[in-house]
Amino acid sequence: MENSTEARPKLTPSVAAKPAVPTTLSGKLRAKLPSRGWMIFWTTFGTIGGLVVRDHYLTVDAKKRVADKVDILAKQSCGVQDMPRKVTVYITAPPGDGIHKTRHYFKAFVKPVFDAAAVDYEVKEGLVEGQIQRMVAADVRKKRRVAAGKISALSEAEQAAPIVPMKSVSDGIVVLGRIALAEVLQGYNDGCLQSLDDPEPVVVAEKAEEVSIKDEAASLVTEATGSVETTTLDKSEDTTTSTEAAVAAAAAELTAAAAAAETKSKEGEKKEEEAPAPIPIPQDEAYFSVPPSGLEPVGYIPFKNLTGFRNFHKKIFALFNSYDCVEYAGASVMKVAFAETKEFEKDDLEIGRDEEPLFQKYRGPVEINMLDRVREQVKLYVTPANIPEVKKDEVVALEEQQ
């Protein structure tokens, strides 16, 4: 056994077998490929990068197609005394999410079309439920009061100014999502039925006056000082000094407590001033009237906010196919830009029902309670039958003028 073990040759690094050189084409290619980990990394990176670049290219192309359709409106001549057309945009937070989602949707898919069509806009946000409804109702009621001669159409600053500057007046309302649509229509209904007279202020019962800590401190100091003065006649100076020091310390403590109480009361008054209770305005069908200018037409822009884990796959799909939203929202914004309207029918109250399944976890269905006499005064923006096109001669003339 020992002889056989000693006879076995020992392998050295120089004697180790070298790997065989590949001779086939597939073997040569396999030898030049990176490792398995790098292959997974570059495949994932390339796929995601390709989808992002593809979506960016298609989004830019879709925005250009929509902008070219409304560009004719921006090239129309405008009079010296004319102001650009203006609309009011109402947005609110989707249920279960923040208002930043609606802001991003407006900035990415709605605003570029308004800019291309040279349509001015004013964005108003409803941070809490019912805020848009109150804003619309107050605006309609103000127009009715101006027409009735109860208030002036100009503010105090404009009345005092020697020259009133020109400003564009909104001639349409744009809403993002069914919730904003419902609040605007409810605001129309409330604004047409509210009384034109201001409600009487609510009289708050006066509370019984209580002696404050500060007054108590002052009274205690006065009493203590008086008692000291009466006793100093019969006592020595040392006793008087010690008594005055004790009274001064007690007065200082009471004064500090009074200051703390005043600070808390001021903070409470500030909070009450920041959130005053709204005074309800009486409304009834007997007060019904419509502003002379009528109710502004309404333009609905669909807004589907995806939330929850069940919609995760839809979020991933929408992330790499945002160009669909450009054409989807752009078609609705074009209705507002060309300003072609129709009567608001009962079936139109069901607009946006397809959004409700997305937020049914957070709130119930959105119902719109609106009187027929109010609904008949509302117009709805629709797609124009014929979209005009700019002729080549007109384009050349406009470029020469610029």
Short mmCIF file of C-alpha atoms in Angstrom, two decimals:
data_model
loop_
_atom_site.label_atom_id
_atom_site.label_comp_id
_atom_site.label_asym_id
_atom_site.label_seq_id
_atom_site.Cartn_x
_atom_site.Cartn_y
_atom_site.Cartn_z
CA MET A 1 0.00 0.00 0.00
CA GLU A 2 2.80 2.35 0.81
CA ASN A 3 4.52 1.69 -2.51
CA SER A 4 1.33 2.33 -4.49
CA THR A 5 0.75 5.62 -2.64
CA GLU A 6 4.26 6.82 -3.26
CA ALA A 7 4.08 5.88 -6.91
CA ARG A 8 0.97 8.11 -7.58
CA PRO A 9 2.04 11.31 -9.42
CA LYS A 10 1.22 14.68 -7.84
CA LEU A 11 -0.62 17.26 -10.01
CA THR A 12 0.84 20.74 -10.17
CA PRO A 13 -0.69 23.93 -11.63
CA SER A 14 1.58 23.65 -14.62
CA VAL A 15 0.38 20.13 -15.30
CA ALA A 16 -3.44 21.05 -15.01
CA ALA A 17 -5.43 20.61 -18.21
CA LYS A 18 -6.25 23.81 -20.14
CA PRO A 19 -9.90 24.45 -21.26
CA ALA A 20 -10.59 23.46 -24.79
CA VAL A 21 -10.81 26.27 -27.35
CA PRO A 22 -14.30 26.35 -28.98
CA THR A 23 -14.22 25.59 -32.66
CA THR A 24 -17.90 26.00 -33.60
CA LEU A 25 -19.64 29.33 -34.19
CA SER A 26 -22.17 28.81 -31.36
CA GLY A 27 -19.38 27.91 -28.98
CA LYS A 28 -17.43 31.05 -29.91
CA LEU A 29 -20.53 33.23 -29.33
CA ARG A 30 -21.31 31.52 -26.02
CA ALA A 31 -17.76 32.16 -24.85
CA LYS A 32 -18.10 35.94 -25.50
CA LEU A 33 -21.48 36.35 -23.71
CA PRO A 34 -21.50 37.87 -20.20
CA SER A 35 -22.43 35.92 -17.13
CA ARG A 36 -25.97 34.90 -16.21
CA GLY A 37 -26.36 37.76 -13.73
CA TRP A 38 -25.30 40.38 -16.25
CA MET A 39 -27.63 38.89 -18.85
CA ILE A 40 -30.61 39.27 -16.49
CA PHE A 41 -29.62 42.85 -15.64
CA TRP A 42 -29.16 44.04 -19.22
CA THR A 43 -32.33 42.29 -20.41
CA THR A 44 -34.43 43.93 -17.68
CA PHE A 45 -32.80 47.30 -18.16
CA GLY A 46 -33.19 47.17 -21.93
CA THR A 47 -36.85 46.11 -21.77
CA ILE A 48 -37.86 48.84 -19.32
CA GLY A 49 -35.81 51.46 -21.15
CA GLY A 50 -37.32 50.47 -24.48
CA LEU A 51 -40.87 50.73 -23.11
CA VAL A 52 -40.16 54.17 -21.62
CA VAL A 53 -38.65 55.47 -24.87
CA ARG A 54 -41.54 54.01 -26.87
CA ASP A 55 -44.13 55.62 -24.60
CA HIS A 56 -42.32 58.97 -24.74
CA TYR A 57 -42.22 58.90 -28.53
CA LEU A 58 -45.90 57.96 -28.85
CA THR A 59 -46.95 60.55 -26.23
CA VAL A 60 -45.15 63.36 -28.03
CA ASP A 61 -46.70 62.26 -31.31
CA ALA A 62 -50.21 62.08 -29.78
CA LYS A 63 -49.86 65.56 -28.23
CA LYS A 64 -48.78 66.95 -31.58
CA ARG A 65 -51.81 65.44 -33.34
CA VAL A 66 -54.21 66.93 -30.80
CA ALA A 67 -52.44 70.30 -30.83
CA ASP A 68 -52.60 70.45 -34.64
CA LYS A 69 -56.39 70.03 -34.51
CA VAL A 70 -56.94 72.97 -32.14
CA ASP A 71 -54.13 75.12 -33.52
CA ILE A 72 -56.59 76.85 -35.84
CA LEU A 73 -58.24 78.48 -32.83
CA ALA A 74 -54.96 80.02 -31.70
CA LYS A 75 -54.33 81.45 -35.19
CA GLN A 76 -57.66 83.27 -35.40
CA SER A 77 -57.38 87.06 -35.29
CA CYS A 78 -58.51 88.85 -32.13
CA GLY A 79 -59.88 92.38 -31.88
CA VAL A 80 -58.13 95.16 -29.99
CA GLN A 81 -60.85 95.30 -27.32
CA ASP A 82 -61.37 91.54 -27.20
CA MET A 83 -59.99 89.31 -24.49
CA PRO A 84 -59.02 85.66 -25.01
CA ARG A 85 -61.62 83.07 -24.20
CA LYS A 86 -61.52 81.84 -20.62
CA VAL A 87 -62.90 78.80 -18.78
CA THR A 88 -63.01 77.81 -15.11
CA VAL A 89 -61.56 74.40 -14.21
CA TYR A 90 -62.78 72.66 -11.06
CA ILE A 91 -60.72 69.80 -9.64
CA THR A 92 -61.05 67.79 -6.45
CA ALA A 93 -59.21 64.96 -4.75
CA PRO A 94 -60.29 61.46 -5.84
CA PRO A 95 -61.65 59.27 -3.03
CA GLY A 96 -58.91 57.46 -1.17
CA ASP A 97 -56.13 59.58 -2.66
CA GLY A 98 -54.68 63.10 -2.69
CA ILE A 99 -55.46 66.03 -4.94
CA HIS A 100 -51.92 65.86 -6.35
CA LYS A 101 -53.13 63.10 -8.69
CA THR A 102 -55.75 65.42 -10.21
CA ARG A 103 -53.23 68.24 -10.49
CA HIS A 104 -50.80 66.02 -12.36
CA TYR A 105 -53.55 64.77 -14.69
CA PHE A 106 -54.56 68.34 -15.53
CA LYS A 107 -50.99 69.53 -16.06
CA ALA A 108 -49.98 66.55 -18.22
CA PHE A 109 -53.05 65.96 -20.40
CA VAL A 110 -55.45 68.95 -20.20
CA LYS A 111 -53.27 72.06 -19.95
CA PRO A 112 -51.26 71.42 -23.17
CA VAL A 113 -54.48 71.38 -25.23
CA PHE A 114 -55.69 74.66 -23.70
CA ASP A 115 -52.30 76.22 -24.41
CA ALA A 116 -52.36 75.04 -28.02
CA ALA A 117 -55.88 76.42 -28.51
CA ALA A 118 -55.02 79.77 -26.82
CA VAL A 119 -57.77 79.27 -24.22
CA ASP A 120 -57.23 80.97 -20.87
CA TYR A 121 -58.23 79.10 -17.74
CA GLU A 122 -58.57 79.50 -13.98
CA VAL A 123 -58.15 76.44 -11.76
CA LYS A 124 -60.22 76.19 -8.57
CA GLU A 125 -59.64 73.32 -6.16
CA GLY A 126 -62.08 71.65 -3.82
CA LEU A 127 -60.03 70.36 -0.92
CA VAL A 128 -63.03 69.03 0.99
CA GLU A 129 -66.27 67.47 -0.13
CA GLY A 130 -68.90 70.08 -0.97
CA GLN A 131 -66.47 72.98 -1.40
CA ILE A 132 -66.92 73.14 -5.18
CA GLN A 133 -70.70 73.03 -4.75
CA ARG A 134 -70.59 76.04 -2.41
CA MET A 135 -68.27 78.00 -4.72
CA VAL A 136 -70.50 77.45 -7.77
CA ALA A 137 -73.68 78.27 -5.83
CA ALA A 138 -72.13 81.49 -4.49
CA ASP A 139 -71.05 82.54 -8.00
CA VAL A 140 -74.52 81.96 -9.47
CA ARG A 141 -76.19 83.78 -6.57
CA LYS A 142 -73.82 86.74 -6.98
CA LYS A 143 -74.74 87.10 -10.66
CA ARG A 144 -78.44 87.00 -9.76
CA ARG A 145 -77.95 89.68 -7.10
CA VAL A 146 -76.04 91.91 -9.55
CA ALA A 147 -78.87 91.56 -12.08
CA ALA A 148 -81.42 92.43 -9.36
CA GLY A 149 -79.46 95.57 -8.42
CA LYS A 150 -78.73 94.46 -4.86
CA ILE A 151 -74.95 94.66 -5.25
CA SER A 152 -72.51 96.20 -7.71
CA ALA A 153 -70.68 94.16 -10.30
CA LEU A 154 -67.45 96.01 -9.42
CA SER A 155 -65.51 95.61 -6.22
CA GLU A 156 -64.72 98.54 -3.93
CA ALA A 157 -61.19 98.81 -5.32
CA GLU A 158 -62.47 98.85 -8.93
CA GLN A 159 -65.07 101.48 -8.05
CA ALA A 160 -62.43 103.74 -6.53
CA ALA A 161 -59.98 103.27 -9.44
CA PRO A 162 -60.04 105.97 -12.17
CA ILE A 163 -59.76 103.32 -14.90
CA VAL A 164 -61.16 99.81 -14.64
CA PRO A 165 -58.78 97.35 -16.35
CA MET A 166 -60.18 94.88 -18.81
CA LYS A 167 -60.38 91.28 -17.66
CA SER A 168 -61.57 88.14 -19.36
CA VAL A 169 -64.80 86.62 -18.11
CA SER A 170 -65.27 82.87 -17.89
CA ASP A 171 -67.78 81.49 -20.39
CA GLY A 172 -67.52 77.78 -19.52
CA ILE A 173 -66.84 75.29 -16.75
CA VAL A 174 -64.56 72.27 -17.03
CA VAL A 175 -64.67 69.44 -14.49
CA LEU A 176 -62.31 66.50 -14.01
CA GLY A 177 -64.19 63.38 -12.92
CA ARG A 178 -67.76 62.59 -11.97
CA ILE A 179 -67.43 63.85 -8.38
CA ALA A 180 -66.55 67.37 -9.57
CA LEU A 181 -69.34 67.19 -12.17
CA ALA A 182 -71.90 66.29 -9.49
CA GLU A 183 -70.80 69.16 -7.25
CA VAL A 184 -70.96 71.71 -10.08
CA LEU A 185 -74.48 70.66 -11.08
CA GLN A 186 -75.60 70.65 -7.44
CA GLY A 187 -74.09 74.14 -7.13
CA TYR A 188 -76.14 75.29 -10.13
CA ASN A 189 -79.26 73.88 -8.51
CA ASP A 190 -78.59 75.56 -5.16
CA GLY A 191 -77.51 78.87 -6.68
CA CYS A 192 -80.71 79.22 -8.70
CA LEU A 193 -82.95 78.44 -5.71
CA GLN A 194 -81.25 80.50 -3.01
CA SER A 195 -82.75 83.71 -1.70
CA LEU A 196 -81.25 86.98 -2.95
CA ASP A 197 -81.47 88.58 0.49
CA ASP A 198 -78.66 87.97 2.94
CA PRO A 199 -79.69 85.88 5.94
CA GLU A 200 -79.87 87.55 9.31
CA PRO A 201 -76.73 86.97 11.39
CA VAL A 202 -77.01 84.35 14.07
CA VAL A 203 -77.24 85.98 17.51
CA VAL A 204 -74.91 84.28 19.95
CA ALA A 205 -76.10 84.22 23.57
CA GLU A 206 -73.86 86.30 25.79
CA LYS A 207 -72.13 84.33 28.48
CA ALA A 208 -72.05 85.52 32.06
CA GLU A 209 -68.92 87.50 32.77
CA GLU A 210 -66.45 85.70 34.98
CA VAL A 211 -63.69 87.23 37.02
CA SER A 212 -60.40 86.48 35.26
CA ILE A 213 -57.30 85.22 36.99
CA LYS A 214 -55.64 88.52 36.31
CA ASP A 215 -58.39 90.45 38.10
CA GLU A 216 -58.20 88.04 41.00
CA ALA A 217 -54.46 88.60 41.24
CA ALA A 218 -54.94 92.38 41.24
CA SER A 219 -57.61 92.18 43.94
CA LEU A 220 -55.48 89.89 46.09
CA VAL A 221 -52.52 92.25 45.78
CA THR A 222 -54.69 95.19 46.75
CA GLU A 223 -56.13 93.39 49.76
CA ALA A 224 -52.73 92.14 50.88
CA THR A 225 -51.21 95.61 50.51
CA GLY A 226 -54.04 97.17 52.49
CA SER A 227 -53.71 94.66 55.31
CA VAL A 228 -50.00 95.30 55.47
CA GLU A 229 -50.54 99.03 55.70
CA THR A 230 -52.97 98.60 58.59
CA THR A 231 -50.69 96.26 60.48
CA THR A 232 -47.48 98.24 60.01
CA LEU A 233 -48.67 100.69 62.56
CA ASP A 234 -48.51 98.05 65.31
CA LYS A 235 -45.62 95.86 64.07
CA SER A 236 -41.98 96.30 63.52
CA GLU A 237 -40.27 97.02 60.18
CA ASP A 238 -38.94 93.42 59.85
CA THR A 239 -42.41 91.95 59.97
CA THR A 240 -43.60 94.44 57.37
CA THR A 241 -40.76 93.59 54.95
CA SER A 242 -41.33 89.82 55.13
CA THR A 243 -45.06 90.22 54.60
CA GLU A 244 -44.57 92.43 51.54
CA ALA A 245 -42.13 89.91 50.01
CA ALA A 246 -44.61 87.05 50.44
CA VAL A 247 -47.40 89.12 48.87
CA ALA A 248 -45.16 90.08 45.91
CA ALA A 249 -44.27 86.41 45.26
CA ALA A 250 -47.93 85.39 45.37
CA ALA A 251 -48.85 88.22 43.00
CA ALA A 252 -46.09 87.20 40.55
CA GLU A 253 -47.37 83.60 40.44
CA LEU A 254 -50.93 84.73 39.83
CA THR A 255 -49.80 87.14 37.09
CA ALA A 256 -47.91 84.36 35.29
CA ALA A 257 -51.00 82.12 35.48
CA ALA A 258 -53.11 84.95 34.10
CA ALA A 259 -50.71 85.45 31.15
CA ALA A 260 -50.82 81.71 30.33
CA ALA A 261 -54.62 81.73 30.46
CA GLU A 262 -54.77 84.76 28.12
CA THR A 263 -52.45 83.04 25.64
CA LYS A 264 -54.66 79.94 25.54
CA SER A 265 -57.80 82.04 25.11
CA LYS A 266 -56.22 83.96 22.20
CA GLU A 267 -55.25 80.71 20.48
CA GLY A 268 -58.81 79.45 20.89
CA GLU A 269 -60.19 82.69 19.41
CA LYS A 270 -57.82 82.40 16.42
CA LYS A 271 -59.00 78.86 15.68
CA GLU A 272 -62.61 79.98 15.86
CA GLU A 273 -61.88 82.88 13.50
CA GLU A 274 -60.13 80.60 11.00
CA ALA A 275 -63.09 78.22 10.72
CA PRO A 276 -66.31 80.25 11.18
CA ALA A 277 -69.57 78.40 10.95
CA PRO A 278 -71.25 79.14 7.58
CA ILE A 279 -74.59 80.92 7.76
CA PRO A 280 -77.18 78.86 5.87
CA ILE A 281 -78.94 80.70 3.04
CA PRO A 282 -82.63 79.86 2.66
CA GLN A 283 -83.52 78.28 -0.66
CA ASP A 284 -86.84 77.39 -2.18
CA GLU A 285 -88.41 77.03 -5.61
CA ALA A 286 -90.19 80.33 -5.01
CA TYR A 287 -86.79 82.11 -5.23
CA PHE A 288 -85.92 80.47 -8.57
CA SER A 289 -84.25 82.69 -11.14
CA VAL A 290 -81.39 82.41 -13.62
CA PRO A 291 -78.68 85.02 -14.25
CA PRO A 292 -79.30 87.08 -17.43
CA SER A 293 -76.11 85.65 -18.94
CA GLY A 294 -77.40 82.14 -18.25
CA LEU A 295 -75.55 79.23 -16.72
CA GLU A 296 -72.13 78.46 -18.12
CA PRO A 297 -71.81 75.33 -20.29
CA VAL A 298 -70.18 72.33 -18.64
CA GLY A 299 -67.37 70.25 -20.11
CA TYR A 300 -66.71 66.83 -18.63
CA ILE A 301 -63.22 65.30 -18.79
CA PRO A 302 -63.01 61.68 -17.62
CA PHE A 303 -60.56 60.99 -14.82
CA LYS A 304 -60.06 57.39 -13.68
CA ASN A 305 -57.77 57.13 -10.67
CA LEU A 306 -56.39 53.62 -10.10
CA THR A 307 -55.95 52.69 -6.45
CA GLY A 308 -55.54 49.44 -4.53
CA PHE A 309 -53.54 46.28 -5.07
CA ARG A 310 -56.13 44.77 -7.41
CA ASN A 311 -55.44 47.49 -9.95
CA PHE A 312 -51.67 47.09 -9.75
CA HIS A 313 -51.44 45.45 -13.18
CA LYS A 314 -53.50 48.29 -14.66
CA LYS A 315 -51.12 50.81 -13.09
CA ILE A 316 -48.13 49.10 -14.71
CA PHE A 317 -49.89 49.08 -18.07
CA ALA A 318 -50.85 52.76 -17.77
CA LEU A 319 -47.29 53.65 -16.78
CA PHE A 320 -45.92 52.53 -20.14
CA ASN A 321 -48.97 53.59 -22.20
CA SER A 322 -49.66 57.15 -21.12
CA TYR A 323 -50.20 58.14 -24.75
CA ASP A 324 -53.66 56.59 -24.44
CA CYS A 325 -54.56 59.24 -21.85
CA VAL A 326 -53.40 61.99 -24.22
CA GLU A 327 -55.88 60.94 -26.89
CA TYR A 328 -58.55 59.97 -24.31
CA ALA A 329 -58.46 63.30 -22.46
CA GLY A 330 -57.52 65.35 -25.51
CA ALA A 331 -60.75 64.41 -27.28
CA SER A 332 -62.76 65.74 -24.31
CA VAL A 333 -60.72 68.95 -24.06
CA MET A 334 -61.25 69.58 -27.79
CA LYS A 335 -65.01 69.74 -27.11
CA VAL A 336 -64.42 72.65 -24.74
CA ALA A 337 -61.97 74.36 -27.10
CA PHE A 338 -64.37 74.43 -30.07
CA ALA A 339 -67.28 75.46 -27.77
CA GLU A 340 -70.02 73.49 -29.52
CA THR A 341 -72.83 72.67 -27.08
CA LYS A 342 -76.13 70.83 -26.80
CA GLU A 343 -78.98 70.65 -24.32
CA PHE A 344 -78.24 68.85 -21.07
CA GLU A 345 -80.60 65.86 -21.04
CA LYS A 346 -81.58 63.50 -18.25
CA ASP A 347 -79.38 60.74 -19.65
CA ASP A 348 -76.40 63.07 -19.35
CA LEU A 349 -76.73 62.90 -15.55
CA GLU A 350 -75.25 59.40 -15.81
CA ILE A 351 -71.99 60.64 -17.32
CA GLY A 352 -68.95 59.17 -15.57
CA ARG A 353 -70.67 56.17 -14.00
CA ASP A 354 -67.78 54.01 -15.17
CA GLU A 355 -65.55 55.76 -12.61
CA GLU A 356 -67.56 54.59 -9.60
CA PRO A 357 -66.21 51.01 -9.43
CA LEU A 358 -62.72 52.46 -8.94
CA PHE A 359 -63.65 54.26 -5.71
CA GLN A 360 -66.55 52.18 -4.40
CA LYS A 361 -64.26 51.02 -1.57
CA TYR A 362 -64.10 54.59 -0.22
CA ARG A 363 -67.57 55.97 -0.93
CA GLY A 364 -70.92 55.06 -2.43
CA PRO A 365 -72.31 55.98 -5.84
CA VAL A 366 -72.46 59.65 -6.79
CA GLU A 367 -76.05 60.81 -7.27
CA ILE A 368 -77.04 64.14 -8.83
CA ASN A 369 -80.29 65.68 -7.55
CA MET A 370 -81.23 68.47 -9.94
CA LEU A 371 -84.53 70.09 -10.82
CA ASP A 372 -85.63 69.85 -14.44
CA ARG A 373 -86.13 73.61 -14.68
CA VAL A 374 -82.49 74.10 -13.69
CA ARG A 375 -81.20 71.29 -15.91
CA GLU A 376 -82.91 72.85 -18.93
CA GLN A 377 -80.75 75.96 -18.49
CA VAL A 378 -77.47 74.00 -18.66
CA LYS A 379 -75.51 73.23 -21.83
CA LEU A 380 -72.99 70.42 -22.38
CA TYR A 381 -69.93 70.64 -24.62
CA VAL A 382 -69.93 68.08 -27.45
CA THR A 383 -67.59 67.06 -30.23
CA PRO A 384 -67.95 69.40 -33.23
CA ALA A 385 -69.41 67.87 -36.36
CA ASN A 386 -66.78 69.43 -38.62
CA ILE A 387 -63.38 70.50 -37.34
CA PRO A 388 -62.13 73.36 -39.55
CA GLU A 389 -58.69 73.15 -41.06
CA VAL A 390 -56.30 75.95 -41.86
CA LYS A 391 -55.48 76.33 -45.54
CA LYS A 392 -51.90 76.64 -46.70
CA ASP A 393 -52.44 80.19 -48.00
CA GLU A 394 -53.78 81.28 -44.62
CA VAL A 395 -50.83 79.70 -42.83
CA VAL A 396 -48.34 81.55 -45.05
CA ALA A 397 -50.19 84.84 -44.50
CA LEU A 398 -50.19 84.37 -40.74
CA GLU A 399 -46.47 83.56 -40.71
CA GLU A 400 -45.72 86.68 -42.75
CA GLN A 401 -47.71 88.83 -40.28
CA GLN A 402 -45.74 87.39 -37.37
#
